[in-house]
Amino acid sequence: MSDLQPTPSGARLIGCAGWSIHKDAAAAFPEEGSHLERYARVFSAVEINSSFYRPHKPETYARWADSVPDAFRFSVKLPKSITHEARLRDADELLERFAQETGALGYKLGCVLVQLPPRGVFDEAAAADFLPRLRMRFGCMLALEARHPTWFGDAASALLEQHVVTRVIADPPAGQPGPHVPTTLATYIRLHGTPKIYYSSYPPEFLARVERQIEKRRAGGDVWCIFDNTAAFAAVPNALEVLHGATGGGAAAA
């Protein structure tokens, strides 16, 4: 088991998928430092998606960890070689490599994100074998975003609960046939953009509902809220609005 330290109970971890700062949002950040250093002086968390496509050296993770405040946390996406190519099977060597790389983040590794392919059908035997192997290597939060309806049934929920893996609240909720069913007390929200995924900016009333949900769910544990609508640079402004307290009305977002 990793000796990674968990974030404090009820942490409010708001950020984006990546730390790029578009010129239109630059005024909200300090002028000095690298993009990550400037980003981390405003936000408390970031999601690293590049790890899904290619490995990073431990030295790179260590440099990133050294660039941010003590309370800052990284979520790192599991490589597609494990989720999409191996389909969670026979992945010990790949998992070990990933654990060694990301271990350089130390206690600032706050979460490992597992995003499954849209056609990734729930295979109970494969999942029951894989999840304890993943948990054995990471003492931080584990979050899983499934996108096939079979991952939202009772058997999948029971496995996620057993291995303390948080089911992601996604917008739009791909594959989810009904209301969100949590599997841990912690929360991981991924906002991809609606109606145009990865592009659309969220309106103020939606962001206000997200803000209220974050405050409500913090009573149970840490709440991550990651904006992944980065393609048209909407993520940072949306995240800033939630960070500083969106205003508006409406029903709960999740």
Coordinates of C-alpha atoms in Angstrom, one line a residue:
M1 CA 0.0 0.0 0.0
S2 CA 1.3 3.5 -0.8
D3 CA 2.1 5.9 2.0
L4 CA 0.5 8.8 0.1
Q5 CA -1.3 11.1 2.5
P6 CA -5.0 11.8 1.9
T7 CA -6.3 15.3 1.6
P8 CA -8.1 16.7 4.6
S9 CA -11.7 15.6 5.0
G10 CA -14.1 17.8 3.2
A11 CA -11.5 19.5 0.9
R12 CA -12.9 21.6 -1.9
L13 CA -10.7 20.7 -4.9
I14 CA -11.7 22.8 -7.8
G15 CA -9.7 23.0 -11.0
C16 CA -9.3 22.1 -14.7
A17 CA -8.0 19.4 -17.0
G18 CA -4.6 20.9 -17.5
W19 CA -3.1 24.2 -16.3
S20 CA -3.1 26.2 -19.5
I21 CA -4.0 29.8 -19.0
H22 CA -5.6 31.6 -22.0
K23 CA -4.7 35.3 -22.4
D24 CA -8.4 36.2 -21.9
A25 CA -8.2 34.8 -18.3
A26 CA -4.6 35.9 -17.5
A27 CA -5.7 38.8 -15.3
A28 CA -7.1 36.4 -12.7
F29 CA -3.6 34.9 -12.1
P30 CA -0.2 36.2 -10.9
E31 CA 2.1 37.5 -13.6
E32 CA 5.2 35.7 -12.5
G33 CA 6.1 32.1 -12.7
S34 CA 5.4 29.1 -15.0
H35 CA 1.8 28.4 -16.1
L36 CA 1.6 25.7 -13.4
E37 CA 3.0 28.0 -10.7
R38 CA 0.5 30.8 -11.6
Y39 CA -2.4 28.3 -11.9
A40 CA -1.6 26.7 -8.5
R41 CA -1.7 30.1 -6.7
V42 CA -5.4 30.3 -7.6
F43 CA -6.8 26.8 -7.9
S44 CA -6.3 23.9 -5.4
A45 CA -6.3 21.0 -7.9
V46 CA -5.6 20.0 -11.5
E47 CA -6.3 16.9 -13.6
I48 CA -3.4 15.6 -15.7
N49 CA -4.8 14.0 -18.8
S50 CA -1.6 13.8 -20.8
S51 CA -0.7 10.7 -18.8
F52 CA -3.5 8.9 -20.6
Y53 CA -1.6 9.3 -23.9
R54 CA 2.0 9.0 -22.9
P55 CA 4.2 8.4 -19.8
H56 CA 5.9 11.1 -17.9
K57 CA 9.2 10.6 -16.1
P58 CA 9.3 10.6 -12.3
E59 CA 11.5 13.7 -12.6
T60 CA 8.8 15.5 -14.4
Y61 CA 6.2 14.6 -11.8
A62 CA 8.6 15.7 -9.1
R63 CA 9.2 19.0 -10.8
W64 CA 5.5 19.6 -11.0
A65 CA 5.0 18.7 -7.3
D66 CA 7.8 21.2 -6.4
S67 CA 6.0 23.9 -8.3
V68 CA 2.8 24.0 -6.3
P69 CA 1.8 24.8 -2.6
D70 CA 1.6 22.1 0.0
A71 CA -2.2 21.9 -0.1
F72 CA -2.4 21.6 -3.9
R73 CA -3.5 18.2 -5.3
F74 CA -3.0 16.4 -8.6
S75 CA -5.4 13.9 -10.2
V76 CA -3.6 11.8 -12.8
K77 CA -5.5 9.9 -15.5
L78 CA -4.6 6.2 -15.8
P79 CA -3.0 5.4 -19.2
K80 CA -5.1 4.2 -22.1
S81 CA -2.8 1.2 -22.4
I82 CA -4.5 -0.1 -19.3
T83 CA -8.1 1.1 -19.7
H84 CA -8.6 0.9 -23.5
E85 CA -6.0 -1.5 -24.8
A86 CA -5.5 -4.1 -22.0
R87 CA -9.2 -3.5 -20.9
L88 CA -8.0 -3.9 -17.3
R89 CA -6.6 -7.4 -17.8
D90 CA -3.0 -8.5 -17.3
A91 CA -1.9 -5.0 -16.5
D92 CA 0.4 -5.5 -13.5
E93 CA 3.5 -4.3 -15.4
L94 CA 1.8 -1.2 -16.7
L95 CA 0.3 -0.4 -13.3
E96 CA 3.7 -0.8 -11.6
R97 CA 5.3 1.6 -14.1
F98 CA 2.5 4.1 -13.6
A99 CA 2.7 3.9 -9.9
Q100 CA 6.5 4.4 -9.9
E101 CA 6.1 7.5 -12.2
T102 CA 3.3 9.2 -10.3
G103 CA 4.8 8.3 -6.9
A104 CA 7.2 11.2 -7.5
L105 CA 4.2 13.5 -6.7
G106 CA 4.3 12.2 -3.1
Y107 CA 1.4 13.3 -0.9
K108 CA 0.3 15.8 -3.6
L109 CA -1.1 12.9 -5.6
G110 CA -4.7 13.3 -4.6
C111 CA -6.4 11.0 -7.0
V112 CA -6.0 8.4 -9.8
L113 CA -8.7 8.8 -12.4
V114 CA -9.8 5.8 -14.4
Q115 CA -11.8 6.6 -17.5
L116 CA -13.2 3.6 -19.4
P117 CA -14.0 3.5 -23.1
P118 CA -17.6 4.2 -24.2
R119 CA -17.9 0.6 -25.4
G120 CA -16.2 -0.8 -22.3
V121 CA -18.8 -3.3 -21.1
F122 CA -18.6 -4.3 -17.4
D123 CA -16.7 -7.5 -17.0
E124 CA -17.1 -8.5 -13.4
A125 CA -14.2 -11.0 -13.4
A126 CA -11.8 -8.5 -14.9
A127 CA -12.9 -5.7 -12.7
A128 CA -12.8 -7.9 -9.5
D129 CA -9.2 -8.8 -10.4
F130 CA -8.1 -5.3 -11.5
L131 CA -9.5 -3.0 -8.8
P132 CA -7.6 -4.6 -5.8
R133 CA -4.4 -4.4 -7.9
L134 CA -5.0 -0.8 -8.4
R135 CA -5.9 -0.1 -4.8
M136 CA -2.8 -2.0 -3.6
R137 CA -0.6 0.5 -5.4
F138 CA -2.4 3.7 -4.5
G139 CA -3.4 5.0 -1.1
C140 CA -5.0 8.1 -2.6
M141 CA -8.5 8.6 -3.8
L142 CA -9.5 6.4 -6.8
A143 CA -12.2 7.7 -9.2
L144 CA -13.8 5.8 -12.1
E145 CA -15.7 7.3 -15.0
A146 CA -17.5 4.5 -16.8
R147 CA -19.4 5.3 -20.0
H148 CA -21.3 2.1 -20.7
P149 CA -24.6 1.4 -19.0
T150 CA -23.5 -2.0 -17.7
W151 CA -21.1 -0.2 -15.3
F152 CA -24.1 1.4 -13.4
G153 CA -25.7 -1.8 -12.2
D154 CA -25.7 -3.4 -8.7
A155 CA -22.7 -5.7 -9.3
A156 CA -20.5 -2.8 -10.5
S157 CA -21.6 -0.6 -7.7
A158 CA -20.8 -3.3 -5.1
L159 CA -17.3 -3.8 -6.5
L160 CA -16.6 0.0 -6.5
E161 CA -17.8 0.2 -2.9
Q162 CA -15.8 -2.8 -1.8
H163 CA -12.5 -1.3 -3.1
V164 CA -13.4 2.3 -2.2
V165 CA -13.5 3.6 -5.7
T166 CA -15.5 6.8 -6.3
R167 CA -18.0 6.7 -9.1
V168 CA -17.5 9.9 -11.2
I169 CA -20.4 12.4 -11.6
A170 CA -20.0 13.4 -15.3
D171 CA -21.7 16.0 -17.4
P172 CA -22.9 14.9 -19.8
P173 CA -23.5 11.5 -18.0
A174 CA -22.5 9.1 -20.8
G175 CA -24.0 5.7 -20.4
Q176 CA -25.7 6.4 -17.1
P177 CA -29.3 5.1 -17.2
G178 CA -30.6 6.9 -14.1
P179 CA -29.7 9.2 -11.2
H180 CA -26.2 9.1 -9.8
V181 CA -25.5 6.3 -7.3
P182 CA -22.5 7.1 -5.2
T183 CA -20.0 4.4 -4.2
T184 CA -18.0 6.3 -1.6
L185 CA -18.4 9.4 0.6
A186 CA -16.0 11.3 -1.6
T187 CA -17.1 13.1 -4.8
Y188 CA -15.4 13.5 -8.2
I189 CA -17.3 15.8 -10.7
R190 CA -16.1 16.0 -14.3
L191 CA -17.7 18.7 -16.4
H192 CA -17.1 18.1 -20.1
G193 CA -19.3 20.9 -21.5
T194 CA -22.9 20.8 -22.6
P195 CA -24.4 20.9 -25.3
K196 CA -21.1 20.7 -27.2
I197 CA -18.8 18.4 -25.3
Y198 CA -15.3 19.8 -24.6
Y199 CA -16.3 23.2 -26.1
S200 CA -19.5 24.6 -24.4
S201 CA -19.2 27.1 -21.6
Y202 CA -21.7 26.5 -18.7
P203 CA -24.2 29.2 -17.9
P204 CA -24.2 31.0 -14.5
E205 CA -27.3 29.2 -13.2
F206 CA -25.7 25.7 -13.8
L207 CA -22.4 26.8 -12.1
A208 CA -24.4 28.0 -9.1
R209 CA -26.0 24.6 -8.8
V210 CA -22.6 23.0 -9.0
E211 CA -21.3 25.3 -6.2
R212 CA -24.2 24.3 -4.0
Q213 CA -23.7 20.6 -4.7
I214 CA -20.0 21.0 -3.7
E215 CA -20.9 22.5 -0.4
K216 CA -23.5 19.9 0.2
R217 CA -21.3 17.0 -0.6
R218 CA -18.3 18.2 1.4
A219 CA -20.1 17.0 4.6
G220 CA -19.3 13.5 3.4
G221 CA -15.7 13.9 2.3
D222 CA -13.4 15.5 -0.3
V223 CA -15.1 17.0 -3.4
W224 CA -13.2 17.3 -6.6
C225 CA -14.7 19.5 -9.4
I226 CA -12.8 19.4 -12.6
F227 CA -13.7 21.4 -15.8
D228 CA -12.8 19.5 -18.9
N229 CA -14.4 21.9 -21.4
T230 CA -11.0 23.1 -22.5
A231 CA -11.2 23.1 -26.3
A232 CA -12.6 26.7 -26.6
F233 CA -10.9 27.9 -23.3
A234 CA -14.1 27.8 -21.3
A235 CA -12.8 25.6 -18.4
V236 CA -10.8 28.3 -16.6
P237 CA -13.5 31.0 -16.5
N238 CA -16.1 28.4 -15.5
A239 CA -13.8 27.0 -12.7
L240 CA -13.1 30.5 -11.5
E241 CA -16.8 31.3 -11.2
V242 CA -17.4 28.2 -9.1
L243 CA -14.2 28.8 -7.1
H244 CA -15.3 32.3 -6.1
G245 CA -19.0 31.3 -5.6
A246 CA -21.3 31.3 -8.6
T247 CA -24.6 33.1 -8.3
G248 CA -28.0 31.9 -9.6
G249 CA -30.8 29.5 -8.9
G250 CA -32.2 26.2 -10.0
A251 CA -32.3 22.6 -8.9
A252 CA -29.3 20.5 -7.9
A253 CA -26.9 19.7 -10.7
A254 CA -26.0 16.2 -9.7

